CSV table of C-alpha atoms and ligand atoms in Angstrom, one decimal:
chain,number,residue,atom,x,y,z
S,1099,UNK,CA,26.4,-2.1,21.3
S,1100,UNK,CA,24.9,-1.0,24.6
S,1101,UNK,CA,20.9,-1.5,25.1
S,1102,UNK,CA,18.6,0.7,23.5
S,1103,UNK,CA,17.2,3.8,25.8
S,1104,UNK,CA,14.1,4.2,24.2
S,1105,UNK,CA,15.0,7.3,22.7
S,1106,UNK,CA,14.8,8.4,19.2
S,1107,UNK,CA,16.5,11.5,17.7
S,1108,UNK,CA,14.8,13.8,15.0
S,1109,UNK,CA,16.5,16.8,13.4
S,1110,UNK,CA,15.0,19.7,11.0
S,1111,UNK,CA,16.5,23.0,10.0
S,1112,UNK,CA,13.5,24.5,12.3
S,1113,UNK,CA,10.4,24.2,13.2
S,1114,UNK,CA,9.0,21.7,10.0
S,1115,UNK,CA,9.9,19.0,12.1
S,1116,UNK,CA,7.2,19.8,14.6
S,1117,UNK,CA,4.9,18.7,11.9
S,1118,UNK,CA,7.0,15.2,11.6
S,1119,UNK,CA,7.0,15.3,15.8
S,1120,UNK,CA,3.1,16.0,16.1
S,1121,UNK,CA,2.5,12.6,13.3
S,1122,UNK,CA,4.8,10.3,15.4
S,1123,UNK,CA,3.0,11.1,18.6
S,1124,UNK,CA,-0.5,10.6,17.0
S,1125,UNK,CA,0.4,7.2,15.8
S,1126,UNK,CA,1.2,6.3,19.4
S,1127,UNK,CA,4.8,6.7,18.9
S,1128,UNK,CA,6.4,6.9,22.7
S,1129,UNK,CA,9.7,7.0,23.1
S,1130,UNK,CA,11.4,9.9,24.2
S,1131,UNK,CA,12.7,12.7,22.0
S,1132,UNK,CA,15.2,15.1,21.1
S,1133,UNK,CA,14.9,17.1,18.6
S,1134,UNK,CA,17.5,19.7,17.3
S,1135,UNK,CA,16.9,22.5,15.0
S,1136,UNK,CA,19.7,23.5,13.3
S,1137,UNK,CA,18.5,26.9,13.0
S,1138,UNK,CA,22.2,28.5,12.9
S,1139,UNK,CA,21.5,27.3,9.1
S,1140,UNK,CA,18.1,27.7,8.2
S,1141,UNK,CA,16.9,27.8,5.2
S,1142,UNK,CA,18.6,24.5,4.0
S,1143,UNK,CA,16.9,24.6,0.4
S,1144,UNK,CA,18.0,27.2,-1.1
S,1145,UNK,CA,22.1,26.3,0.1
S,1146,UNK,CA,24.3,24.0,-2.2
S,1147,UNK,CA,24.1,20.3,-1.8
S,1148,UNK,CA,27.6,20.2,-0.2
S,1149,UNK,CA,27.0,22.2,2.4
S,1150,UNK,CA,23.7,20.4,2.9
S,1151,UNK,CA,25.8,17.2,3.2
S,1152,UNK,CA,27.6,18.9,6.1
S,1153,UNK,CA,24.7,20.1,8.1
S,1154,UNK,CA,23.1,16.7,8.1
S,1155,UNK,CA,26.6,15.2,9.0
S,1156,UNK,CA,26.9,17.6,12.1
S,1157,UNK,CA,23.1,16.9,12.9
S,1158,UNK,CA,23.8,13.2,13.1
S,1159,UNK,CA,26.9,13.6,14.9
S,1160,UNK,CA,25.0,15.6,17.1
S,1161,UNK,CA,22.2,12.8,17.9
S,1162,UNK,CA,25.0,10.1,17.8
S,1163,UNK,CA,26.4,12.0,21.2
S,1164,UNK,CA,23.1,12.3,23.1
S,1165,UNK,CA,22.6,8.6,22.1
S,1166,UNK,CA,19.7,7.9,20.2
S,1167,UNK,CA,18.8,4.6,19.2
S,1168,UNK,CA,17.7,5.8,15.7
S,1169,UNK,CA,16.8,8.9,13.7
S,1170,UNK,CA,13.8,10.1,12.1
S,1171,UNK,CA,14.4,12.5,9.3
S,1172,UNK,CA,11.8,15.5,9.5
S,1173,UNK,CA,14.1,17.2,6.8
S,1174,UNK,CA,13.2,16.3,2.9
S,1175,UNK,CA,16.2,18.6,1.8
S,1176,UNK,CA,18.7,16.8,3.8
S,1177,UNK,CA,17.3,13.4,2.6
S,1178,UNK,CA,17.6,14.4,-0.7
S,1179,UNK,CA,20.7,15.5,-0.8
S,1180,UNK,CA,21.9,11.9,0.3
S,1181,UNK,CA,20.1,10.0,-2.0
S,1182,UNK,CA,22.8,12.2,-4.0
S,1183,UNK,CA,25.8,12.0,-2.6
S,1184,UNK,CA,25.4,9.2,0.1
S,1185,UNK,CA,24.1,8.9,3.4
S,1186,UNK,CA,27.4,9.5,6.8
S,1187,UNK,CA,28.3,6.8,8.7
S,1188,UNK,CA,26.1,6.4,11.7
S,1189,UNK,CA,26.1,4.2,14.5
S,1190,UNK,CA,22.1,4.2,14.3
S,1191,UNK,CA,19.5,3.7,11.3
S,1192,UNK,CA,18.3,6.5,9.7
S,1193,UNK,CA,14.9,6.6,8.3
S,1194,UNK,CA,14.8,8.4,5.0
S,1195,UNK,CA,11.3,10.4,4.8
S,1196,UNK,CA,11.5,11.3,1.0
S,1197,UNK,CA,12.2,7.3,0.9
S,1198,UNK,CA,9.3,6.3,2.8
S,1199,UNK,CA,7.1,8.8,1.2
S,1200,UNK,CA,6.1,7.5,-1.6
S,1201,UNK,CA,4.1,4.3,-0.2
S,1202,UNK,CA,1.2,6.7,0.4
S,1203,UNK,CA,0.7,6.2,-3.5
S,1204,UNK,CA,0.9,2.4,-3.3
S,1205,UNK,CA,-2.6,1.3,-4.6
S,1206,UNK,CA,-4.0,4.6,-5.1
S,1207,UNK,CA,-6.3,5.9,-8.0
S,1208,UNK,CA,-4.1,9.2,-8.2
S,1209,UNK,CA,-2.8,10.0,-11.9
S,1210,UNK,CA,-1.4,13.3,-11.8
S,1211,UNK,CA,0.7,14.1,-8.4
S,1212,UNK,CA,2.3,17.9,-7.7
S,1213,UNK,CA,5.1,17.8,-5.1
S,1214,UNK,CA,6.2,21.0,-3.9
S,1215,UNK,CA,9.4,21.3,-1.6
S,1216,UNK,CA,13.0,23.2,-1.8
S,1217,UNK,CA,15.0,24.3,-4.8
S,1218,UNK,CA,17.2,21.6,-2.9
S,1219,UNK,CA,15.0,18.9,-2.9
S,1220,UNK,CA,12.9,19.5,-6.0
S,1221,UNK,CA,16.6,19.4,-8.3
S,1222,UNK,CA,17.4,15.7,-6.3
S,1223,UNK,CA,14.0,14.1,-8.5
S,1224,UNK,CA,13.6,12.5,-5.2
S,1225,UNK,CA,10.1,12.5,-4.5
S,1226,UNK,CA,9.5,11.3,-8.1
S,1227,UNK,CA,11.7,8.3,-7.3
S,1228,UNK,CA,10.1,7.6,-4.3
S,1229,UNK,CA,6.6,7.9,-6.4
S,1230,UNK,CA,7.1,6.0,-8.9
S,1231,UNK,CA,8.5,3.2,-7.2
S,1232,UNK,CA,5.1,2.7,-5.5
S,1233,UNK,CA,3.1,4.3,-8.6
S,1234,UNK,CA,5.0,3.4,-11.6
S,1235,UNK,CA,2.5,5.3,-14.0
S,1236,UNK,CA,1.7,8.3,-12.3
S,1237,UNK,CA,2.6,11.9,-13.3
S,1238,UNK,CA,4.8,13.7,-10.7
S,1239,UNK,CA,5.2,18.0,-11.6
S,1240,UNK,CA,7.8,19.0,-8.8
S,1241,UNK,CA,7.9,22.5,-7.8
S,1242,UNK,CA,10.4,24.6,-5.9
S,1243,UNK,CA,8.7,26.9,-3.4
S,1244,UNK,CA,11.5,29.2,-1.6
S,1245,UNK,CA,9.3,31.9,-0.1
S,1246,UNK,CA,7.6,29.0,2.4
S,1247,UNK,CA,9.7,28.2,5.0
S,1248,UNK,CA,11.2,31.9,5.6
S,1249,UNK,CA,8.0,33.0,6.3
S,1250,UNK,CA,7.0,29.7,8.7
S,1251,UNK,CA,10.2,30.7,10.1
S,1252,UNK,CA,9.7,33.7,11.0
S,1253,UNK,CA,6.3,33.4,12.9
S,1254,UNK,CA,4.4,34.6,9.9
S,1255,UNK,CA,2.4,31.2,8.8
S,1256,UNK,CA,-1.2,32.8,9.8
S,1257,UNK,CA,-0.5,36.1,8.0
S,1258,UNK,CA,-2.1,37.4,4.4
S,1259,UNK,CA,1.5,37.3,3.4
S,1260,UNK,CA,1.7,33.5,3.8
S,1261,UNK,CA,-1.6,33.2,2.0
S,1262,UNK,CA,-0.2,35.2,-0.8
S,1263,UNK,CA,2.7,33.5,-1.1
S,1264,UNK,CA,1.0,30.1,-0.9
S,1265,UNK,CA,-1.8,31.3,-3.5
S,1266,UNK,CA,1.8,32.4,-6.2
S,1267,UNK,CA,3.1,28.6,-5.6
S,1268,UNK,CA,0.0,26.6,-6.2
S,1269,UNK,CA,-0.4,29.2,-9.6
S,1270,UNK,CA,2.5,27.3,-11.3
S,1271,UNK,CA,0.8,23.6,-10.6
S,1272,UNK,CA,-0.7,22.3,-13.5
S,1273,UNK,CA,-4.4,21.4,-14.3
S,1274,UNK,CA,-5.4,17.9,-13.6
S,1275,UNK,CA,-3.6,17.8,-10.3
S,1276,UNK,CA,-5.0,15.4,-7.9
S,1277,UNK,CA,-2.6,15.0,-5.5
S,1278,UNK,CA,-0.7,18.0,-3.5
S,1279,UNK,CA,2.5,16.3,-1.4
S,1280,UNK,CA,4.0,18.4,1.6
S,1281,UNK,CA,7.4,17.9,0.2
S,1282,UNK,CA,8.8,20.1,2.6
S,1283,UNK,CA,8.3,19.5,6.4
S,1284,UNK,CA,7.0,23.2,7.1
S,1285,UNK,CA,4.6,23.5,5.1
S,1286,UNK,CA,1.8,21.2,6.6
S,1287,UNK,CA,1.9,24.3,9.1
S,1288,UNK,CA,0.7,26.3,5.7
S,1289,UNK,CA,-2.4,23.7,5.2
S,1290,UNK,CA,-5.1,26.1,5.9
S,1291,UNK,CA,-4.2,28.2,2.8
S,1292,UNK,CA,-3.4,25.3,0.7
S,1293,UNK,CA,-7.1,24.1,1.6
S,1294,UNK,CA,-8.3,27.6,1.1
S,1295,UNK,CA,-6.6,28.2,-2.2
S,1296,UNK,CA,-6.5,24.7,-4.4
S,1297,UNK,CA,-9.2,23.0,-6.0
S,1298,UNK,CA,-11.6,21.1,-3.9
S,1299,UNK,CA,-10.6,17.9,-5.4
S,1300,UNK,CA,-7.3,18.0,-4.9
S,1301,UNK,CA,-6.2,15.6,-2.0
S,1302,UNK,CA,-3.3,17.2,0.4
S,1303,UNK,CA,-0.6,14.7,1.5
S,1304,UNK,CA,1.3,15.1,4.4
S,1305,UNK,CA,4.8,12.6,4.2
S,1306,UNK,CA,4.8,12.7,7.8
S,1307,UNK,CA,2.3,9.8,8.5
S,1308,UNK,CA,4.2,7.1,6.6
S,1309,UNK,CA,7.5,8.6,8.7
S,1310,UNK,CA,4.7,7.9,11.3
S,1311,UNK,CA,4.1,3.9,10.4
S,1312,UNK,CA,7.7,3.5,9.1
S,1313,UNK,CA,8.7,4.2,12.5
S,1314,UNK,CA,6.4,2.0,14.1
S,1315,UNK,CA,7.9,-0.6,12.1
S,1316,UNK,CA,11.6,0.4,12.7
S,1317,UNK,CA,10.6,0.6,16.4
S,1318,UNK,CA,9.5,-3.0,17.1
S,1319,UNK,CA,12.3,-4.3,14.3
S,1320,UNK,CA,14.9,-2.9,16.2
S,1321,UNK,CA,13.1,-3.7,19.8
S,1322,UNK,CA,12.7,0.0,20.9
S,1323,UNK,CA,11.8,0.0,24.6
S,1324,UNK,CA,9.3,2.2,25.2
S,1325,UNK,CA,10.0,5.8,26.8
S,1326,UNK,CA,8.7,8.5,29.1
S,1327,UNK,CA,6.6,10.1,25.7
S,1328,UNK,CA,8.8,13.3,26.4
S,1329,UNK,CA,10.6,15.5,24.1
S,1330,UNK,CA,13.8,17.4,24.7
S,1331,UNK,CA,14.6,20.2,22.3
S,1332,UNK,CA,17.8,21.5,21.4
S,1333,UNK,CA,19.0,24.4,19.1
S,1334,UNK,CA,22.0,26.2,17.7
S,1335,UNK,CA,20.0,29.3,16.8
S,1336,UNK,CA,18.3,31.5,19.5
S,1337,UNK,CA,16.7,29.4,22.2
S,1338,UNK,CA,14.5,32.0,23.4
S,1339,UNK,CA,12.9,32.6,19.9
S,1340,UNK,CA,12.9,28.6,19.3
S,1341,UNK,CA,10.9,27.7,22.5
S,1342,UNK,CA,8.4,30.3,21.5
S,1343,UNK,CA,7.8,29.1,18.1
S,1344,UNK,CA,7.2,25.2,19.4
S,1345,UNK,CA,5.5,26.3,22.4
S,1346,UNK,CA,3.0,28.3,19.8
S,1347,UNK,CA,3.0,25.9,17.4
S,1348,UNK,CA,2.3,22.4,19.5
S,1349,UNK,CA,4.2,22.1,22.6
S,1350,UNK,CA,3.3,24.6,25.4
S,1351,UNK,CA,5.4,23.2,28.0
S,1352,UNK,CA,8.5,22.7,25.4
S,1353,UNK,CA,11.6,23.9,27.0
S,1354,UNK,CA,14.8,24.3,24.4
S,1355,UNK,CA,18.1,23.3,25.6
S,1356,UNK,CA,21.0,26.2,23.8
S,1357,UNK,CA,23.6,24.5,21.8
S,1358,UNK,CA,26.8,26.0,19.8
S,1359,UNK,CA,26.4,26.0,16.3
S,1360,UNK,CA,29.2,23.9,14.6
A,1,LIG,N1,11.9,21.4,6.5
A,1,LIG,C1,13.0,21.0,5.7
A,1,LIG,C2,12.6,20.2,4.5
A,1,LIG,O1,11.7,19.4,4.7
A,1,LIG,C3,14.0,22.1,5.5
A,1,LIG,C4,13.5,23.4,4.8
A,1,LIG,C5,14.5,24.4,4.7
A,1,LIG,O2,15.3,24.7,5.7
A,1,LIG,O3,14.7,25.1,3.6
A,1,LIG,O4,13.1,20.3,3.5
């Protein structure tokens, strides 16, 4: 195997995995970047597993060819889908975020924990795996919430719309809750109506910043050189509409690189 370059790969159906992005650069993360949307396919959760399973394949073919040292998974849906069915053959590690997830529970006082995510990821029982192997006696309600990431999607995360879809979703939580996980990468980019609309003492969690540590740790295992801290973006959908959205939603210097959609 040739050295590492100090560059990580990251993959998303969109734009949720800015959300993954923005944690690993907080925590100091800085190796270079590239991160591809597969936006030719987006909305993943609502699709079958199979075809799930085949986007996450292409994806990781994809980084394999612009040589990445390892991946980061900013996609739950795909993650879950291969705790299923079984993770493709890479030439890299692949950090599992649903996986790595739950150690934000380890040692915690929370008893009753909502996750909400994709039809996809919310049928796996993922996140209540990855709960209850660092919280063995906590209550984990999953819920499916498909009306989310269309609408983050779509530019539309500030609007009333979002707020009203976001107000229907937390409606079907039970009472008790004192945890709320992101269990979808988009919608931390919905947190100002989930802090407007649940109970006060409700904690959010956002996966992202154990993706964050995990990757610290996967990093120096693996001996990681450090990078230029820059981030190349690539797309299958519109390029145009992609740079955009990330230049709006954390990068404005991000420039998107078009790809052909498998
Ligand atoms: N952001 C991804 C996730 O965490 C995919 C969402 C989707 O495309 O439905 O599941």
């Amino acid at each position: 195997m040739s050295a590492p370059a100090g560059r990580l790969g990251l993959y998303d159906s969109g734009v949720g995995g800015l959300t993954v992005l923005r944690a690993l650069r907080a925590a100091g993360i800085d190796q270079d970047i590239v991160y591809f949307a597969d936006r030719a396919h987006v909305p993943y959760g609502d699709k079958s597993d199979a075809d799930i399973l085949g986007f996450l394949r292409d994806n990781l073919a994809l980084l394999a060819s612009l040589q990445v040292d390892a991946v980061v998974t900013a996609c739950n849906s795909s993650c879950a889908v291969a705790q299923k069915l079984g993770w493709p053959e890479t030439p890299f590690e692949v950090l599992d975020l649903i996986a790595t997830a739950g150690a934000a529970f380890a040692g915690t006082h929370y008893r009753r924990i909502a996750v909400i995510a994709t039809a996809a990821t919310v049928r796996s029982g993922a996140y209540a795996r990855s709960i209850h192997a660092a919280a063995p006696d906590a209550e984990v309600v999953e819920r499916a919430a498909p009306a989310l990431v269309p609408l983050v999607e779509s530019g539309a995360a500030a609007s009333l719309a979002a707020r009203d879809a976001v107000s229907e979703v937390v409606a079907t939580l039970p009472r008790g809750v004192d945890a709320l996980v992101y269990g979808c990468t988009h919608y931390p980019l919905l947190d100002r109506w989930f802090a407007e609309v649940l109970a006060r003492d409700v904690t959010r969690i956002d996966p992202a910043r154990e993706q964050a540590a995990a990757t610290q740790r996967l990093v120096a295992r693996l001996g990681i050189p450090p990078g230029g801290g820059t981030t190349a973006y690539f797309t299958n959908g519109d390029p145009g509409a992609f740079e955009a959205a990330v230049r709006r939603i954390g990068d404005p210097q991000a420039r998107v690189t078009a790809l052909v959609a498998p």
